[in-house]
PDB file of C-alpha atoms in Angstrom:
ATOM      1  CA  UNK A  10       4.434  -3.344   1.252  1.00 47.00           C
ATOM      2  CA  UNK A  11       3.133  -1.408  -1.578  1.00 51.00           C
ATOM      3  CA  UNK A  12       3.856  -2.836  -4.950  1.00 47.00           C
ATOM      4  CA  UNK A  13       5.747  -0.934  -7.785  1.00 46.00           C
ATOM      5  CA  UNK A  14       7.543   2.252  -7.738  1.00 45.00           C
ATOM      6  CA  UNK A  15      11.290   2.372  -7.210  1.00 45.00           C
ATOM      7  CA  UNK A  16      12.793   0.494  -4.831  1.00 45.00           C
ATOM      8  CA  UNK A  17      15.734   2.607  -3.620  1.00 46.00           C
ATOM      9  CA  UNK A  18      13.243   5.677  -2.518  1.00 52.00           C
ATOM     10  CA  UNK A  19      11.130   3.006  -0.199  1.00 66.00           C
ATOM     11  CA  UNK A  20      12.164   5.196   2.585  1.00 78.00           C
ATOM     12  CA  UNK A  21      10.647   8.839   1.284  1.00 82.00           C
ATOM     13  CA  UNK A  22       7.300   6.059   0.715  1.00 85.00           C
ATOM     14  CA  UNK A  23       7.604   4.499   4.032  1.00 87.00           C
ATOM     15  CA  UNK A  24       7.536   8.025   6.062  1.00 89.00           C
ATOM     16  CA  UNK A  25       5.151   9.292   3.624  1.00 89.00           C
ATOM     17  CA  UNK A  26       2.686   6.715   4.049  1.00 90.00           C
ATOM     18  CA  UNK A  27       3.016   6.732   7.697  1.00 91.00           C
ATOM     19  CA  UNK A  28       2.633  10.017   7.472  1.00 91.00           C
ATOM     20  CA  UNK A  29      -0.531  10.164   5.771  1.00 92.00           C
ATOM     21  CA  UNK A  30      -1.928   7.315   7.880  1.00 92.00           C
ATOM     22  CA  UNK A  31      -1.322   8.920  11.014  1.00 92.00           C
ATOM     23  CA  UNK A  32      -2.951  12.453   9.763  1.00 92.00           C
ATOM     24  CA  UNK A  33      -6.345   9.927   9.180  1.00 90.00           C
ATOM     25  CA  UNK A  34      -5.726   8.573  12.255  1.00 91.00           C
ATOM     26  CA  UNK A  35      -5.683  11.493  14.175  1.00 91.00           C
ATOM     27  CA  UNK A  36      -8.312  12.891  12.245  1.00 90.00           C
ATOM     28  CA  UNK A  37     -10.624  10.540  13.527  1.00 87.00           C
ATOM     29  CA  UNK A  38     -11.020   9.267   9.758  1.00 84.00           C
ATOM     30  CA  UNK A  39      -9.830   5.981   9.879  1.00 86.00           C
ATOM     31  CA  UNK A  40      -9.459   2.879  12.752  1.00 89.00           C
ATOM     32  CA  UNK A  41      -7.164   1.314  12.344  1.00 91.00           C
ATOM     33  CA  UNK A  42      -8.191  -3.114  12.719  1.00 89.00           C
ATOM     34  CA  UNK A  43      -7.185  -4.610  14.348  1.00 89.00           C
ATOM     35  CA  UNK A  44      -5.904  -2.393  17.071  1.00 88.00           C
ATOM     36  CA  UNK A  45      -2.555  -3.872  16.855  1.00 90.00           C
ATOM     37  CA  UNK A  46      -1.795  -1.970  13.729  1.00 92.00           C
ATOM     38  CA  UNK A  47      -1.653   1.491  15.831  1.00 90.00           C
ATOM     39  CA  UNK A  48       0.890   0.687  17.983  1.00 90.00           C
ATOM     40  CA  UNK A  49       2.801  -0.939  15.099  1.00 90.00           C
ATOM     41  CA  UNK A  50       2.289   2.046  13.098  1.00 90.00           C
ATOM     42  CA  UNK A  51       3.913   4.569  16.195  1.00 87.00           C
ATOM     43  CA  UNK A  52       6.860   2.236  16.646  1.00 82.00           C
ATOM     44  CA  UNK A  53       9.861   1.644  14.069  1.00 74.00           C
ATOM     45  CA  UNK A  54       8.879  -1.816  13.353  1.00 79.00           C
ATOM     46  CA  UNK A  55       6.684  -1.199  10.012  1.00 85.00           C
ATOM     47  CA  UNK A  56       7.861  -0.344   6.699  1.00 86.00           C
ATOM     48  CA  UNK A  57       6.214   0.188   3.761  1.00 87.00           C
ATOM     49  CA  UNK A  58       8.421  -0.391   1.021  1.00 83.00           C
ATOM     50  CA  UNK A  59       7.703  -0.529  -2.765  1.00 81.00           C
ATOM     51  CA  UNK A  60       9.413  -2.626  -5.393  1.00 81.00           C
ATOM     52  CA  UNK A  61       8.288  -4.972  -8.341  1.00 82.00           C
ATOM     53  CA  UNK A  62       6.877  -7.909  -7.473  1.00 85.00           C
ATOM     54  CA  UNK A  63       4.743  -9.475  -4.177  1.00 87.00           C
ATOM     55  CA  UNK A  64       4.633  -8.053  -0.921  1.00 87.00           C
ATOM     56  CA  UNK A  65       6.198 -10.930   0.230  1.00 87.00           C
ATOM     57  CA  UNK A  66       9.317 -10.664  -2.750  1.00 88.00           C
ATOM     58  CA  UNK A  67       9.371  -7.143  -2.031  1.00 85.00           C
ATOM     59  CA  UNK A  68       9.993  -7.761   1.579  1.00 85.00           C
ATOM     60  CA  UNK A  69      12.803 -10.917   1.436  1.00 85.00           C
ATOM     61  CA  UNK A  70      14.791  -7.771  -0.064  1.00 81.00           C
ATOM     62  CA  UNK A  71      15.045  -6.566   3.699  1.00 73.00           C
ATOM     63  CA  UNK A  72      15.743  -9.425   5.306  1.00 72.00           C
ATOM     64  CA  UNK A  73      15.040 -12.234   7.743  1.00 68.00           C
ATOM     65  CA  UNK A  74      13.593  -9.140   9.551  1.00 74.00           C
ATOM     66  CA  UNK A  75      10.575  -7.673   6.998  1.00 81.00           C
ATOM     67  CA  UNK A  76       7.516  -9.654   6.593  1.00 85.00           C
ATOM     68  CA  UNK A  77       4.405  -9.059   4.866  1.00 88.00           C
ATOM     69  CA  UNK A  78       1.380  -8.203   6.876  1.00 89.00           C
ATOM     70  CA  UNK A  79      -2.161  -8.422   4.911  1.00 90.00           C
ATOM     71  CA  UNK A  80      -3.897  -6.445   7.601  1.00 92.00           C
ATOM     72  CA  UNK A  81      -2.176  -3.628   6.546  1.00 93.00           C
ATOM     73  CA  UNK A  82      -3.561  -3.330   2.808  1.00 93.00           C
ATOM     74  CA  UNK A  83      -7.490  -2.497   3.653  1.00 93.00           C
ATOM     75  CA  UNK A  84      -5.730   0.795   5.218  1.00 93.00           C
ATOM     76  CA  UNK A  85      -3.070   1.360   2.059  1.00 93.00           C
ATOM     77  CA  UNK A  86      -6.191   0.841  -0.416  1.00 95.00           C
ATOM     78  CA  UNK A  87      -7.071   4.885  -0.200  1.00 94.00           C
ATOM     79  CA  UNK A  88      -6.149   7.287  -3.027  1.00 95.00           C
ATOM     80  CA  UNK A  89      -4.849   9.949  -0.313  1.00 94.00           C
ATOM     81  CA  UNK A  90      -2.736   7.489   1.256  1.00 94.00           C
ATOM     82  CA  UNK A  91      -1.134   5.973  -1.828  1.00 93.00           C
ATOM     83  CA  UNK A  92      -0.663   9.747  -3.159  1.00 92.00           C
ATOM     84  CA  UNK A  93       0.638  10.799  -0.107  1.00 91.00           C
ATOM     85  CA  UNK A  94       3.188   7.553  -0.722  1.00 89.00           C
ATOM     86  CA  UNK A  95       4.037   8.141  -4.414  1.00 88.00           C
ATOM     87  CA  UNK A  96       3.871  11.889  -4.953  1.00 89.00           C
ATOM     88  CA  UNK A  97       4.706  12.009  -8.444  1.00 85.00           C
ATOM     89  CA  UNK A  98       1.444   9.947  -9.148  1.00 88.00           C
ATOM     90  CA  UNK A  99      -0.649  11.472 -12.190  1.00 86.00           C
ATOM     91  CA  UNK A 100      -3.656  10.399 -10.855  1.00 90.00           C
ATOM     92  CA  UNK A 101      -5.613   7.405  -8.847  1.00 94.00           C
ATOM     93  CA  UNK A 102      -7.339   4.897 -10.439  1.00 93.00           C
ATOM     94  CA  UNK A 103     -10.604   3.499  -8.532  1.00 95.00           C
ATOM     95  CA  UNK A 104     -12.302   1.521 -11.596  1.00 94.00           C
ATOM     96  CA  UNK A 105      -9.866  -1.289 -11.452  1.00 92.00           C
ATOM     97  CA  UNK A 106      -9.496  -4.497  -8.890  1.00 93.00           C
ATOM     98  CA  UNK A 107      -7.446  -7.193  -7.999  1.00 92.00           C
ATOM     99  CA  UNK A 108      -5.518  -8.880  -5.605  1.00 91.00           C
ATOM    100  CA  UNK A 109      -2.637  -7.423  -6.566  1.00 90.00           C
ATOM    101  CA  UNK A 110      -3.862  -4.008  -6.096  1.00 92.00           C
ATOM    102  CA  UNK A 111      -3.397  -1.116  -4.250  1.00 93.00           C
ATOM    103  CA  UNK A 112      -0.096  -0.573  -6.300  1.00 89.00           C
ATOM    104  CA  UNK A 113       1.970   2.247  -8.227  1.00 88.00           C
ATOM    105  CA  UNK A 114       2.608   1.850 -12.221  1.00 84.00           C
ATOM    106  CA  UNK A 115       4.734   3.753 -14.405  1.00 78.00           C
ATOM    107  CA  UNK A 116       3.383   1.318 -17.070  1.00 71.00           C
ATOM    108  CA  UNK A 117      -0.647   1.409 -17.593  1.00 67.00           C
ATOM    109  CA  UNK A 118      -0.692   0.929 -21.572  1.00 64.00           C
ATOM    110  CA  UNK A 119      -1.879   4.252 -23.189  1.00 65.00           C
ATOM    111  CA  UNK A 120      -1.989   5.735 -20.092  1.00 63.00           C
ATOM    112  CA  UNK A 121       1.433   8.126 -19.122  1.00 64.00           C
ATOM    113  CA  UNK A 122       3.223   9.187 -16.315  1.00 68.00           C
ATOM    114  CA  UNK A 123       2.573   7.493 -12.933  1.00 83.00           C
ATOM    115  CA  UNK A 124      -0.667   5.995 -11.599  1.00 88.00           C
ATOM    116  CA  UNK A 125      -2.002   4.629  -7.856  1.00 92.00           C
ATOM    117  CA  UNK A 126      -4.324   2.137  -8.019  1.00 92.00           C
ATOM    118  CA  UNK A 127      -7.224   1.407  -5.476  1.00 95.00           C
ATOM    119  CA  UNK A 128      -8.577  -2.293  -5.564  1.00 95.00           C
ATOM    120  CA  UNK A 129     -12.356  -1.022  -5.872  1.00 96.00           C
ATOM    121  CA  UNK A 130     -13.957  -4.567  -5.189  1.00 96.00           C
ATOM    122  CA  UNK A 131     -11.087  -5.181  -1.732  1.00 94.00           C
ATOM    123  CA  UNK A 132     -13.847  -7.563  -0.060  1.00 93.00           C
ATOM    124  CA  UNK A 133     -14.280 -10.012  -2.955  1.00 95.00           C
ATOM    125  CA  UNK A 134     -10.595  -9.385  -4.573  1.00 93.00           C
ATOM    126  CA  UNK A 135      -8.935  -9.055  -0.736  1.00 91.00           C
ATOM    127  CA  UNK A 136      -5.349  -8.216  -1.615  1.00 90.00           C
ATOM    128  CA  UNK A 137      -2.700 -10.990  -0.769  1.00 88.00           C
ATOM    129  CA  UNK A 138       0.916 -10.828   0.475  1.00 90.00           C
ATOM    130  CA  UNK A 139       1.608 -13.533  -2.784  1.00 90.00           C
ATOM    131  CA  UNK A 140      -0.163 -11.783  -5.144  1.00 89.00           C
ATOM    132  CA  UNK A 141       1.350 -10.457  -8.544  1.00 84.00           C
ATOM    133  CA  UNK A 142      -0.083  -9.891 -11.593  1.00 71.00           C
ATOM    134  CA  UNK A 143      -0.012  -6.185 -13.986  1.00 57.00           C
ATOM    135  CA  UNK A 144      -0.282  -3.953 -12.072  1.00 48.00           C
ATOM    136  CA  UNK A 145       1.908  -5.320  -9.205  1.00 38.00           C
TER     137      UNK A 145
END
């Protein structure tokens, strides 16, 4: 799941981000590890929904069916995939890092209008499926 953002449009971000992931994919830009996470990707059993909160409080929203899946963040931590996923993003952000992060905000202090964030430090800050903090 990607935190923030609006939770009613998840499905525009869902197809979007598959979308985008696909196009790097293809491209020969990005493998996708492990190799489970293609097939998932071509079948209609991910989502990638936003929300406030967790990836794992985002996903209880759907269901018994939606779970988190960590794996997926190292591929959702790219400023062309989160842009592709919230369109009306400003900008991306690649100073900051977190656990909590990749993520949307509408809310980034002095900073206006809508901002993706990239968790610059992902192997020492690896983003969790619990984790919430400001930018989450």
């Amino acid at each position: 799941a990607l935190a923030g953002g609006g939770g009613a449009a998840w499905g525009a971000t869902s197809d979007n981000t598959k979308d985008a992931l696909r196009t790097l994919v293809t491209g020969g830009n990005v493998t996708l590890e492990p190799l489970w996470l293609e097939e998932e990707l071509e079948s209609k059993s991910v989502v990638f929904a936003s929300g406030e909160g967790s990836c794992h409080q985002i996903c209880n929203t759907g269901g018994t069916e939606w779970m988190c899946t960590s794996e997926w963040f190292a591929h959702l931590n790219r400023c062309d995939v989160l842009r592709a996923a919230f369109p009306a993003a400003a900008n991306c952000l690649e100073h900051l890092y977190g656990r909590d992060l990749p993520a949307f905000s509408n809310n980034l202090g002095s900073l206006h209008g809508g901002y993706v964030m990239i968790n610059s430090k992902f192997a020492q800050y690896q983003s969790g499926c619990d984790a919430v903090g400001d930018h989450s």
